[in-house]
CSV table of C-alpha atoms in Angstrom, one decimal:
chain,number,residue,atom,x,y,z
Z,1,MET,CA,14.9,-27.2,2.3
Z,2,ILE,CA,18.3,-25.7,2.1
Z,3,GLY,CA,21.9,-27.0,2.1
Z,4,ALA,CA,23.3,-30.7,1.1
Z,5,ALA,CA,21.8,-33.8,2.2
Z,6,THR,CA,20.3,-33.8,5.2
Z,7,GLU,CA,18.6,-30.9,4.1
Z,8,GLU,CA,17.4,-27.8,6.5
Z,9,VAL,CA,13.6,-27.0,6.2
Z,10,LEU,CA,13.7,-23.6,4.9
Z,11,ILE,CA,10.2,-23.3,4.7
Z,12,PRO,CA,7.9,-26.4,5.8
Z,13,ASP,CA,4.5,-27.4,5.0
Z,14,LEU,CA,3.0,-25.0,2.3
Z,15,LEU,CA,-0.4,-26.0,1.6
Z,16,ALA,CA,0.1,-27.6,-2.0
Z,17,GLY,CA,-3.7,-29.3,-2.2
Z,18,HIS,CA,-5.6,-28.5,-5.2
Z,19,CYS,CA,-3.1,-26.7,-7.2
Z,20,GLY,CA,-3.9,-26.2,-10.5
Z,21,ASP,CA,-2.8,-28.4,-13.4
Z,22,PHE,CA,-1.6,-26.8,-16.6
Z,23,ALA,CA,-2.3,-29.5,-18.9
Z,24,ALA,CA,-6.2,-29.6,-17.7
Z,25,ASP,CA,-9.3,-27.1,-17.2
Z,26,GLY,CA,-9.1,-25.2,-14.3
Z,27,PRO,CA,-7.3,-22.6,-12.3
Z,28,GLY,CA,-3.8,-22.1,-12.4
Z,29,PRO,CA,-1.1,-22.9,-10.1
Z,30,LYS,CA,-0.6,-21.3,-6.1
Z,31,ILE,CA,2.5,-19.2,-5.4
Z,32,TRP,CA,4.5,-17.7,-2.5
Z,33,GLU,CA,6.3,-15.1,-2.0
Z,34,PHE,CA,8.6,-14.8,0.7
Z,35,PRO,CA,11.4,-11.9,2.1
Z,36,LEU,CA,14.1,-14.5,2.9
Z,37,TYR,CA,18.1,-14.3,2.8
Z,38,ILE,CA,19.4,-17.1,0.5
Z,39,PRO,CA,23.1,-17.2,0.2
Z,40,ALA,CA,24.8,-17.6,-2.8
Z,41,GLY,CA,25.8,-21.1,-3.6
Z,42,SER,CA,23.2,-22.5,-1.5
Z,43,ARG,CA,21.6,-25.8,-2.6
Z,44,LEU,CA,17.7,-26.0,-2.7
Z,45,GLY,CA,15.4,-28.8,-2.8
Z,46,ALA,CA,12.2,-29.7,-1.9
Z,47,ARG,CA,9.5,-33.0,-0.6
Z,48,ALA,CA,5.5,-33.7,-0.9
Z,49,ALA,CA,3.2,-35.3,1.4
Z,50,GLY,CA,-0.2,-35.9,0.0
Z,51,THR,CA,-3.5,-38.0,0.2
Z,52,THR,CA,-3.0,-38.9,-3.2
Z,53,VAL,CA,-0.2,-41.3,-2.2
Z,54,ASN,CA,2.9,-42.1,-5.0
Z,55,ASN,CA,1.8,-39.4,-7.0
Z,56,SER,CA,4.5,-37.4,-9.4
Z,57,GLU,CA,2.5,-35.0,-10.6
Z,58,LEU,CA,3.3,-32.1,-8.4
Z,59,TRP,CA,5.7,-29.9,-9.6
Z,60,VAL,CA,7.6,-26.5,-7.9
Z,61,CYS,CA,9.2,-23.4,-9.6
Z,62,ILE,CA,11.4,-21.4,-7.3
Z,63,ARG,CA,12.5,-18.0,-8.5
Z,64,LEU,CA,15.2,-15.7,-6.6
Z,65,LEU,CA,15.2,-12.4,-6.7
Z,66,GLY,CA,18.6,-10.6,-5.6
Z,67,GLY,CA,22.1,-9.4,-6.9
Z,68,ASP,CA,23.3,-5.9,-6.5
Z,69,GLY,CA,20.4,-4.0,-8.0
Z,70,TYR,CA,17.9,-5.5,-5.9
Z,71,PRO,CA,16.0,-3.3,-3.5
Z,72,PRO,CA,17.2,-4.0,-0.3
Z,73,PHE,CA,14.1,-4.5,1.5
Z,74,ARG,CA,13.9,-6.3,4.9
Z,75,VAL,CA,14.7,-10.0,4.5
Z,76,GLY,CA,14.0,-12.9,7.4
Z,77,GLU,CA,16.6,-16.4,7.3
Z,78,LYS,CA,13.4,-18.8,8.4
Z,79,VAL,CA,10.0,-19.6,7.5
Z,80,THR,CA,7.8,-20.6,10.6
Z,81,THR,CA,4.3,-22.6,9.5
Z,82,TYR,CA,1.6,-22.2,11.5
Z,83,GLY,CA,-1.8,-24.1,11.6
Z,84,ILE,CA,-0.6,-27.5,10.3
Z,85,GLY,CA,-2.7,-30.8,12.1
Z,86,THR,CA,-1.8,-34.4,11.2
Z,87,LEU,CA,0.2,-33.9,7.5
Z,88,PRO,CA,-1.1,-32.7,5.1
Z,89,ALA,CA,-4.3,-31.4,6.8
Z,90,GLY,CA,-3.7,-27.4,8.1
Z,91,LYS,CA,-6.4,-25.5,10.1
Z,92,ALA,CA,-10.2,-25.9,9.3
Z,93,CYS,CA,-11.3,-22.9,8.9
Z,94,PRO,CA,-15.5,-22.2,8.3
Z,95,ALA,CA,-16.2,-19.5,6.1
Z,96,GLY,CA,-18.4,-16.9,5.7
Z,97,THR,CA,-20.7,-17.5,2.8
Z,98,SER,CA,-21.9,-15.7,0.0
Z,99,GLY,CA,-20.0,-12.7,0.4
Z,100,THR,CA,-20.2,-11.9,4.1
Z,101,ASP,CA,-17.2,-11.9,6.1
Z,102,GLY,CA,-16.5,-15.0,8.5
Z,103,ALA,CA,-15.0,-14.4,12.0
Z,104,PHE,CA,-12.1,-14.3,13.5
Z,105,ASP,CA,-13.0,-17.2,15.8
Z,106,ASN,CA,-10.5,-19.8,14.0
Z,107,GLN,CA,-6.9,-20.0,16.1
Z,108,ILE,CA,-4.1,-20.7,14.1
Z,109,VAL,CA,-1.7,-20.7,17.2
Z,110,ALA,CA,-2.1,-19.8,20.4
Z,111,SER,CA,1.5,-18.3,21.1
Z,112,THR,CA,3.9,-17.8,18.1
Z,113,THR,CA,7.5,-18.9,19.2
Z,114,CYS,CA,9.2,-16.1,17.7
Z,115,ASP,CA,9.4,-12.8,16.3
Z,116,HIS,CA,7.9,-12.3,13.0
Z,117,PHE,CA,7.7,-9.4,10.5
Z,118,ALA,CA,5.6,-10.8,7.3
Z,119,PHE,CA,2.9,-13.3,6.9
Z,120,VAL,CA,2.1,-15.4,3.9
Z,121,PRO,CA,-1.2,-17.5,3.5
Z,122,SER,CA,-1.7,-21.2,2.4
Z,123,LEU,CA,-5.4,-22.0,1.5
Z,124,GLN,CA,-6.3,-25.8,0.3
Z,125,GLY,CA,-9.7,-27.9,-0.1
Z,126,PRO,CA,-11.1,-30.1,2.5
Z,127,THR,CA,-11.7,-33.7,2.2
Z,128,ASP,CA,-14.5,-33.3,-0.3
Z,129,THR,CA,-14.4,-34.4,-3.6
Z,130,THR,CA,-17.2,-32.4,-5.2
Z,131,LEU,CA,-16.2,-28.8,-4.7
Z,132,ILE,CA,-17.8,-25.1,-5.8
Z,133,VAL,CA,-16.7,-22.9,-8.1
Z,134,ASN,CA,-16.2,-19.9,-5.7
Z,135,TYR,CA,-13.6,-17.5,-4.5
Z,136,ARG,CA,-12.4,-16.7,-1.1
Z,137,ASN,CA,-10.9,-14.1,0.8
Z,138,LEU,CA,-8.4,-15.1,3.7
Z,139,ASN,CA,-7.4,-13.0,6.6
Z,140,PHE,CA,-5.0,-12.9,9.2
Z,141,GLY,CA,-5.5,-11.4,12.6
Z,142,VAL,CA,-3.8,-10.9,15.8
Z,143,GLY,CA,-5.8,-11.4,19.2
Z,144,SER,CA,-7.9,-14.0,20.8
Z,145,ALA,CA,-10.3,-16.7,18.8
Z,146,ALA,CA,-12.0,-16.5,22.0
Z,147,ASP,CA,-13.0,-12.3,21.4
Z,148,PRO,CA,-13.3,-12.4,17.7
Z,149,THR,CA,-14.8,-8.6,17.8
Z,150,ASN,CA,-11.2,-7.4,19.0
Z,151,VAL,CA,-8.8,-9.4,16.7
Z,152,ILE,CA,-6.9,-6.8,14.6
Z,153,PRO,CA,-6.3,-7.7,11.1
Z,154,ILE,CA,-2.8,-8.1,10.2
Z,155,GLY,CA,-1.9,-5.4,7.9
Z,156,GLY,CA,-5.3,-3.8,8.3
Z,157,SER,CA,-8.6,-4.8,6.8
Z,158,SER,CA,-8.0,-4.4,3.6
Z,159,GLN,CA,-5.2,-6.8,3.4
Z,160,GLY,CA,-7.2,-10.2,2.2
Z,161,TRP,CA,-5.7,-12.8,-0.1
Z,162,GLN,CA,-8.2,-13.6,-3.0
Z,163,PHE,CA,-8.3,-17.8,-4.2
Z,164,LYS,CA,-10.3,-19.1,-7.0
Z,165,MET,CA,-11.6,-22.6,-7.1
Z,166,ASP,CA,-13.8,-24.4,-8.8
Z,167,THR,CA,-15.6,-27.8,-10.0
Z,168,THR,CA,-12.4,-28.9,-11.8
Z,169,GLU,CA,-11.5,-29.5,-7.8
Z,170,HIS,CA,-8.3,-26.9,-8.3
Z,171,VAL,CA,-7.7,-23.4,-6.8
Z,172,SER,CA,-5.1,-21.0,-7.3
Z,173,GLY,CA,-4.2,-17.7,-5.9
Z,174,PRO,CA,-3.6,-15.6,-3.9
Z,175,TRP,CA,-4.2,-12.2,-5.5
Z,176,PRO,CA,-2.5,-10.2,-4.3
Z,177,SER,CA,0.5,-12.0,-3.5
Z,178,MET,CA,3.0,-9.9,-1.4
Z,179,PRO,CA,3.3,-10.6,2.4
Z,180,ALA,CA,1.3,-8.5,4.8
Z,181,PHE,CA,4.5,-6.8,6.7
Z,182,GLN,CA,3.8,-6.4,10.1
Z,183,ASP,CA,5.6,-6.6,13.3
Z,184,VAL,CA,4.1,-9.2,15.5
Z,185,PRO,CA,6.0,-10.4,18.5
Z,186,ALA,CA,6.8,-13.8,20.0
Z,187,GLY,CA,3.9,-14.8,22.3
Z,188,SER,CA,1.1,-13.5,20.0
Z,189,GLU,CA,-2.1,-15.3,18.9
Z,190,ILE,CA,-2.5,-15.7,15.7
Z,191,CYS,CA,-6.3,-16.3,14.3
Z,192,ALA,CA,-8.0,-16.7,10.6
Z,193,ARG,CA,-11.0,-15.5,9.2
Z,194,LEU,CA,-12.5,-16.8,5.7
Z,195,SER,CA,-14.9,-15.8,3.5
Z,196,SER,CA,-16.8,-17.2,0.3
Z,197,SER,CA,-18.9,-15.5,-2.3
Z,198,GLY,CA,-21.0,-18.2,-2.9
Z,199,VAL,CA,-22.3,-21.0,-0.6
Z,200,ASP,CA,-19.3,-23.2,1.1
Z,201,ASP,CA,-18.4,-26.9,0.5
Z,202,ALA,CA,-19.6,-29.6,2.6
Z,203,ALA,CA,-16.4,-29.6,4.7
Z,204,ALA,CA,-14.2,-26.3,6.0
Z,205,TRP,CA,-11.4,-24.9,3.8
Z,206,GLU,CA,-7.4,-25.3,5.4
Z,207,VAL,CA,-5.7,-22.9,6.2
Z,208,ALA,CA,-2.1,-22.3,7.5
Z,209,CYS,CA,0.0,-19.2,8.2
Z,210,HIS,CA,3.7,-18.9,7.1
Z,211,ALA,CA,5.3,-16.6,9.4
Z,212,VAL,CA,9.0,-14.7,8.3
Z,213,GLY,CA,11.7,-14.3,11.2
Z,214,PRO,CA,14.6,-13.2,11.7
F,1,MET,CA,28.1,4.5,6.5
F,2,ILE,CA,26.1,1.1,6.8
F,3,TRP,CA,22.7,0.8,5.1
F,4,VAL,CA,20.5,-0.4,7.4
F,5,PRO,CA,16.8,-1.6,6.0
F,6,LYS,CA,13.8,0.0,7.4
F,7,LYS,CA,11.6,-1.5,9.6
F,8,GLY,CA,7.9,-1.5,10.5
F,9,SER,CA,4.9,-2.4,8.4
F,10,LEU,CA,4.1,-2.3,5.1
F,11,ARG,CA,1.2,-0.5,4.2
F,12,ARG,CA,-1.7,-1.4,1.8
F,13,GLU,CA,-4.6,-0.2,0.5
F,14,SER,CA,-7.1,-1.3,-1.9
F,15,ASN,CA,-10.0,-1.6,-3.3
F,16,TYR,CA,-11.0,-5.1,-2.2
F,17,GLY,CA,-13.3,-5.2,0.4
F,18,SER,CA,-12.6,-7.6,3.5
F,19,ALA,CA,-15.2,-10.2,2.3
F,20,ALA,CA,-15.4,-12.1,-1.0
F,21,VAL,CA,-17.8,-11.3,-3.2
F,22,ASN,CA,-19.0,-12.3,-7.0
F,23,ALA,CA,-17.3,-9.0,-8.4
F,24,PRO,CA,-14.0,-8.2,-6.4
F,25,GLY,CA,-12.6,-4.5,-6.3
F,26,THR,CA,-14.4,-2.3,-9.1
F,27,GLN,CA,-16.5,-2.9,-12.3
F,28,LEU,CA,-15.6,-1.6,-15.3
F,29,SER,CA,-17.8,-1.2,-18.5
F,30,THR,CA,-16.7,-1.3,-22.0
F,31,ASP,CA,-17.9,1.0,-24.7
F,32,ALA,CA,-21.5,-0.2,-26.3
F,33,GLY,CA,-20.3,0.9,-29.7
F,34,SER,CA,-16.4,0.0,-30.8
F,35,ALA,CA,-13.7,-2.3,-29.2
F,36,SER,CA,-11.1,0.0,-29.8
F,37,THR,CA,-12.9,2.9,-27.6
F,38,LYS,CA,-12.2,3.0,-23.8
F,39,GLY,CA,-15.5,2.7,-21.5
F,40,ALA,CA,-16.9,5.1,-18.9
F,41,VAL,CA,-14.1,6.1,-16.1
F,42,ALA,CA,-15.2,4.3,-13.1
F,43,GLN,CA,-13.4,5.3,-9.7
F,44,LEU,CA,-11.3,3.0,-7.8
F,45,ILE,CA,-10.4,5.0,-4.4
F,46,ALA,CA,-11.3,8.2,-3.8
F,47,SER,CA,-8.3,9.3,-1.8
F,48,THR,CA,-5.3,7.3,-1.1
F,49,GLY,CA,-4.2,6.9,2.6
F,50,PHE,CA,-0.3,7.0,2.2
F,51,ASP,CA,2.8,7.2,-0.2
F,52,ALA,CA,2.8,4.1,-1.9
F,53,TYR,CA,5.8,2.8,-4.0
F,54,LEU,CA,4.3,-0.3,-5.3
F,55,VAL,CA,1.2,-0.8,-7.0
F,56,GLU,CA,-0.7,-4.4,-7.9
F,57,VAL,CA,-3.4,-4.3,-10.3
F,58,VAL,CA,-5.7,-7.4,-10.8
F,59,ILE,CA,-7.8,-8.3,-13.3
F,60,TRP,CA,-10.7,-10.4,-13.4
F,61,GLY,CA,-13.7,-11.6,-15.8
F,62,SER,CA,-13.4,-10.3,-19.3
F,63,GLY,CA,-13.7,-13.6,-20.6
F,64,ILE,CA,-16.3,-16.0,-21.6
F,65,SER,CA,-16.4,-19.5,-23.2
F,66,ALA,CA,-16.6,-19.6,-27.0
F,67,THR,CA,-16.0,-15.7,-27.0
F,68,ASN,CA,-13.9,-13.4,-28.4
F,69,SER,CA,-12.6,-11.6,-25.3
F,70,ARG,CA,-9.4,-9.0,-26.1
F,71,ALA,CA,-9.3,-5.9,-23.7
F,72,MET,CA,-7.1,-3.5,-22.5
F,73,VAL,CA,-7.4,-1.5,-19.2
F,74,ASP,CA,-6.0,2.0,-18.4
F,75,ILE,CA,-5.3,3.2,-14.8
F,76,LEU,CA,-5.6,6.8,-13.9
F,77,ILE,CA,-4.6,9.2,-11.4
F,78,GLY,CA,-6.2,12.4,-10.4
F,79,ALA,CA,-9.6,14.0,-10.7
F,80,ALA,CA,-11.4,14.2,-14.0
F,81,THR,CA,-9.9,14.8,-16.5
F,82,GLU,CA,-7.6,12.3,-15.2
F,83,GLU,CA,-4.2,11.9,-16.1
F,84,VAL,CA,-3.4,7.8,-17.5
F,85,LEU,CA,-1.1,6.4,-15.0
F,86,ILE,CA,-0.8,2.8,-16.6
F,87,PRO,CA,-2.0,2.4,-20.4
F,88,ASP,CA,-3.4,-0.3,-22.2
F,89,LEU,CA,-3.1,-3.1,-19.7
F,90,LEU,CA,-3.8,-6.6,-21.6
F,91,SER,CA,-6.9,-7.4,-19.7
F,92,GLY,CA,-8.7,-10.1,-22.5
F,93,TYR,CA,-9.7,-13.6,-21.7
F,94,THR,CA,-9.0,-13.2,-18.0
F,95,GLY,CA,-10.8,-15.8,-15.5
F,96,GLU,CA,-14.2,-15.2,-14.2
F,97,THR,CA,-14.6,-15.6,-10.2
F,98,ILE,CA,-18.0,-17.3,-10.9
F,99,ALA,CA,-17.2,-20.0,-13.6
F,100,ALA,CA,-14.9,-22.6,-13.8
F,101,GLY,CA,-11.4,-22.1,-15.3
F,102,PRO,CA,-8.3,-20.0,-15.0
F,103,GLY,CA,-8.0,-16.9,-12.6
F,104,PRO,CA,-7.4,-13.3,-13.2
F,105,ASN,CA,-4.4,-11.5,-14.6
F,106,SER,CA,-2.1,-9.7,-12.6
F,107,TYR,CA,0.4,-6.5,-13.1
F,108,ARG,CA,2.9,-5.3,-10.6
F,109,PHE,CA,4.8,-2.3,-11.0
F,110,PRO,CA,7.3,0.0,-8.8
F,111,LEU,CA,4.9,3.2,-8.8
F,112,TYR,CA,5.5,6.0,-7.1
F,113,VAL,CA,1.5,7.3,-6.1
F,114,PRO,CA,1.2,10.2,-3.5
F,115,ALA,CA,-1.1,10.1,-0.7
F,116,GLY,CA,-4.1,11.6,-1.2
F,117,SER,CA,-4.3,10.5,-5.3
F,118,ARG,CA,-7.8,9.4,-6.6
F,119,LEU,CA,-7.4,6.3,-8.6
F,120,SER,CA,-9.9,5.0,-11.4
F,121,ALA,CA,-9.9,2.8,-14.4
F,122,ARG,CA,-11.6,2.4,-18.1
F,123,ILE,CA,-11.7,-0.3,-20.5
F,124,ALA,CA,-12.1,-1.2,-24.4
F,125,GLY,CA,-12.9,-4.6,-25.1
F,126,GLU,CA,-14.1,-6.9,-27.8
F,127,ARG,CA,-17.4,-7.9,-25.7
F,128,LEU,CA,-19.5,-4.6,-25.9
F,129,GLY,CA,-21.3,-3.0,-23.7
F,130,ASN,CA,-20.1,-5.3,-21.0
F,131,ASN,CA,-19.7,-5.4,-17.3
F,132,ALA,CA,-18.4,-8.3,-16.3
F,133,THR,CA,-14.9,-7.1,-15.9
F,134,CYS,CA,-13.4,-6.4,-12.3
F,135,VAL,CA,-10.5,-4.3,-11.4
F,136,GLY,CA,-8.8,-5.0,-8.0
F,137,ILE,CA,-5.8,-2.2,-7.2
F,138,SER,CA,-3.4,-2.5,-4.6
F,139,LEU,CA,-0.8,0.0,-3.1
F,140,TYR,CA,1.5,-0.8,-0.6
F,141,GLY,CA,3.7,2.1,1.3
F,142,GLY,CA,4.3,3.5,4.1
F,143,ASP,CA,7.3,4.4,6.7
F,144,GLY,CA,8.4,0.7,6.5
F,145,TYR,CA,8.5,0.0,3.0
F,146,PRO,CA,11.7,-0.7,0.8
F,147,PRO,CA,13.4,2.5,-0.3
F,148,TRP,CA,13.7,1.1,-4.1
F,149,HIS,CA,13.8,3.3,-6.6
F,150,PRO,CA,10.1,4.1,-7.6
F,151,CYS,CA,8.9,5.7,-11.2
F,152,GLN,CA,6.1,7.9,-11.7
F,153,LYS,CA,4.3,6.6,-14.8
F,154,VAL,CA,4.4,3.3,-17.1
F,155,THR,CA,4.9,3.4,-20.7
F,156,THR,CA,3.4,0.6,-22.7
F,157,TYR,CA,4.9,-0.4,-25.9
F,158,GLY,CA,3.2,-3.3,-28.5
F,159,ILE,CA,-0.1,-1.9,-28.8
F,160,GLY,CA,-1.8,-2.0,-32.4
F,161,THR,CA,-5.2,-1.1,-33.6
F,162,ARG,CA,-6.8,-1.4,-29.7
F,163,PRO,CA,-7.3,-4.1,-28.6
F,164,ALA,CA,-4.9,-5.9,-30.2
F,165,ALA,CA,-0.9,-5.8,-29.5
F,166,THR,CA,2.1,-7.5,-31.0
F,167,ALA,CA,1.2,-11.2,-32.4
F,168,VAL,CA,3.8,-13.0,-31.3
F,169,ALA,CA,3.9,-17.1,-32.8
F,170,ALA,CA,4.8,-19.5,-30.2
F,171,GLY,CA,7.4,-22.3,-30.2
F,172,VAL,CA,5.2,-25.4,-29.9
F,173,SER,CA,5.1,-28.1,-27.7
F,174,GLY,CA,7.8,-27.2,-25.4
F,175,ALA,CA,10.5,-25.2,-28.1
F,176,ASN,CA,10.9,-21.8,-27.9
F,177,GLY,CA,9.8,-19.3,-30.2
F,178,ASN,CA,11.7,-16.5,-32.0
F,179,PHE,CA,12.3,-13.5,-30.8
F,180,VAL,CA,9.9,-10.8,-32.2
F,181,GLN,CA,10.2,-7.2,-32.3
F,182,ILE,CA,7.9,-5.2,-29.9
F,183,ALA,CA,9.2,-1.9,-30.1
F,184,GLN,CA,11.9,0.8,-29.9
F,185,THR,CA,12.5,2.1,-26.2
F,186,THR,CA,11.3,5.7,-26.2
F,187,LYS,CA,13.0,6.7,-22.1
F,188,ASP,CA,15.0,5.1,-19.9
F,189,HIS,CA,13.6,2.5,-18.3
F,190,GLY,CA,14.7,0.0,-15.2
F,191,TYR,CA,11.6,-2.3,-15.1
F,192,PHE,CA,9.5,-4.5,-16.9
F,193,LEU,CA,7.0,-6.7,-17.3
F,194,PRO,CA,5.2,-8.3,-20.0
F,195,GLY,CA,1.3,-8.8,-20.2
F,196,LEU,CA,-0.4,-11.3,-22.8
F,197,GLN,CA,-3.7,-12.0,-24.4
F,198,CYS,CA,-5.3,-14.6,-26.6
F,199,GLY,CA,-5.1,-14.2,-30.8
F,200,GLY,CA,-8.6,-13.0,-30.7
F,201,GLY,CA,-10.6,-14.3,-34.0
F,202,ASP,CA,-10.8,-17.9,-32.4
F,203,THR,CA,-13.3,-18.9,-30.1
F,204,THR,CA,-12.3,-22.6,-29.5
F,205,LEU,CA,-8.9,-22.6,-27.6
F,206,THR,CA,-6.8,-25.5,-26.1
F,207,VAL,CA,-5.7,-26.3,-22.9
F,208,LYS,CA,-1.7,-25.3,-22.6
F,209,SER,CA,1.0,-23.1,-20.5
F,210,PHE,CA,2.7,-20.2,-22.4
F,211,ASN,CA,6.6,-19.1,-21.5
F,212,LEU,CA,6.8,-15.7,-22.3
F,213,GLY,CA,10.7,-14.0,-22.5
F,214,LEU,CA,11.7,-10.7,-23.4
F,215,GLY,CA,14.9,-9.9,-24.6
F,216,VAL,CA,16.5,-6.6,-25.7
F,217,SER,CA,19.0,-5.4,-28.3
F,218,GLU,CA,20.4,-2.0,-29.1
F,219,THR,CA,19.7,-2.8,-33.1
F,220,ALA,CA,16.5,-3.1,-35.1
F,221,ALA,CA,15.2,-6.3,-36.3
F,222,ASP,CA,18.0,-8.2,-34.5
F,223,GLY,CA,16.0,-10.5,-32.6
F,224,ALA,CA,19.0,-13.3,-33.0
F,225,ASN,CA,21.3,-11.4,-31.0
F,226,ALA,CA,18.8,-10.0,-28.1
F,227,GLN,CA,19.8,-10.4,-24.5
F,228,TYR,CA,17.1,-11.9,-22.2
F,229,LEU,CA,16.1,-8.9,-20.1
F,230,GLY,CA,17.0,-10.2,-16.4
F,231,GLY,CA,20.0,-11.8,-17.5
F,232,GLY,CA,19.2,-15.3,-18.3
F,233,LEU,CA,16.9,-18.1,-20.0
F,234,ALA,CA,15.2,-18.7,-16.4
F,235,GLN,CA,13.5,-15.0,-16.3
F,236,GLY,CA,10.6,-16.2,-18.0
F,237,TRP,CA,6.9,-15.8,-16.9
F,238,CYS,CA,3.9,-18.4,-17.0
F,239,TYR,CA,0.3,-18.2,-17.8
F,240,LYS,CA,-1.9,-21.1,-18.0
F,241,LEU,CA,-4.9,-20.6,-21.0
F,242,ASP,CA,-7.8,-23.9,-21.1
F,243,ALA,CA,-10.5,-24.6,-23.3
F,244,THR,CA,-13.2,-22.4,-21.2
F,245,GLU,CA,-11.2,-19.5,-23.6
F,246,HIS,CA,-9.6,-18.2,-20.1
F,247,LEU,CA,-5.6,-17.0,-19.6
F,248,GLU,CA,-4.2,-16.8,-16.4
F,249,GLY,CA,-0.9,-15.5,-15.4
F,250,PRO,CA,2.0,-14.0,-14.8
F,251,PHE,CA,3.8,-16.5,-12.4
F,252,PRO,CA,5.8,-15.1,-11.1
F,253,LYS,CA,4.2,-11.8,-10.6
F,254,LEU,CA,7.2,-9.7,-10.7
F,255,GLY,CA,8.6,-8.3,-13.5
F,256,VAL,CA,12.9,-7.8,-14.0
F,257,PHE,CA,14.7,-4.9,-12.9
F,258,GLN,CA,17.2,-3.8,-15.3
F,259,ASP,CA,18.3,-0.7,-16.8
F,260,VAL,CA,18.0,-0.4,-20.2
F,261,PRO,CA,18.5,3.1,-22.2
F,262,SER,CA,16.0,5.0,-24.3
F,263,GLY,CA,16.3,3.8,-28.1
F,264,HIS,CA,16.8,-0.1,-27.5
F,265,TYR,CA,14.5,-2.2,-29.0
F,266,LEU,CA,12.4,-4.9,-27.3
F,267,TYR,CA,11.7,-8.5,-28.4
F,268,ALA,CA,9.2,-10.9,-27.2
F,269,ARG,CA,9.3,-14.7,-27.1
F,270,LEU,CA,6.9,-17.3,-26.5
F,271,SER,CA,7.0,-20.8,-26.0
F,272,SER,CA,3.6,-23.2,-26.0
F,273,SER,CA,3.1,-26.6,-24.1
F,274,GLY,CA,1.0,-27.7,-26.2
F,275,ALA,CA,0.1,-27.1,-29.9
F,276,ASN,CA,-0.8,-23.8,-31.0
F,277,ASP,CA,-4.1,-22.0,-31.7
F,278,THR,CA,-5.3,-20.5,-35.0
F,279,ASN,CA,-4.3,-16.7,-33.9
F,280,SER,CA,-0.8,-16.0,-32.4
F,281,ALA,CA,-1.0,-14.9,-28.7
F,282,GLN,CA,-0.8,-11.4,-28.6
F,283,VAL,CA,2.3,-9.5,-26.3
F,284,ALA,CA,2.7,-5.6,-25.0
F,285,VAL,CA,5.4,-4.6,-22.6
F,286,TYR,CA,5.2,-2.4,-19.7
F,287,ALA,CA,8.4,-0.5,-18.7
F,288,CYS,CA,8.7,2.0,-16.2
């Protein structure tokens, strides 16, 4: 969130479920990288909702990169999040199992609400308290979930993000963590596909798509 | 003239497939006889598809429970015999994809890699004759890419007898350690990124987080007056270590952009969230 109270939401609904715990065994934290413009003098804040109610163990670190010497790449002013259901749920996406691609048949949004040029993923576990050691690869695509074979992967077919999850019920990632930069006009349908290195968990993992726009 | 950012897609090319597999990227094998000798070169990408200006390397799987696993990976460019593009990335104790514990280590560099390049990698490590380490590489570039100043090669500071780097004693329970001198720079540099691995010789590690800061001074043995690279205390990198003897990090993944002339001294400072292990963690600094 940005600004003094009452703040404006700058980046909504990062899927923060199952983030790793620095003080216990298991994977590390989740990370999101956004090409966003933050004016000097801004006040930044954060808030969370979660199934573990009244919990104060969620920690957020934010790092801003800028200044005179910083590479002047394209930056946006706001992030739109697609795929959020009833908080804190994302979009359930069944994975292809044991190293096979899932299909682009998981519609994240039927019609984007504005032009976007960069896309960042979120992934969290399902409502299942016994998870399996796995490694997942997530792709976004533009096209119809009803016609998954003709969906075009955003950034190309190798533009996937990898996440690690284990039996401590934690997940970290993604690797790499750079956004996928591609111009996608308003009104586009965004789909996701997920693959798993092993057998999937009982319930499908949840995905959200954070899209940066001007 | 008004400068206008470029538009268009940022292209990515990598040696990952589009599906999740237990060995993501390309598997590397350590030498069977010596921890200090790099193993066979493995090709990552036969011919890159576009001029790239940013490279991210992700290293998985060198660690295993209750085992010394210090390791170093080279990224090479060109046909055999290849030239070393990024030497001695600290790769010890990296997480496995198929076992509980932390994830991989990652390194990000503003490097220029011309279209048509062949990229490969090799590893030296304490787990002799072992092929559990996987390397993923992602290249970013193309017409729409940000025109920052890319470099052509990475210089590594702080390497001892491979696979050892410079031991840096951490402050415990959240306290900062002292700045430890890593090396004197031999070139002008504009970008710095650290590498961290566990100290070796200790197969029972404890859960903790590390915060690693880099400093610079004009004079040797002047850690007390070293200035943080990146301009402030906040410019540190976090890592996670746990009792499975695996290390994941850094967070964040980007290094610091700062011009440092040749002949300056680089320092590292380490802080631990808990008690230290028997042997100090080891640090290297990558500069370009």
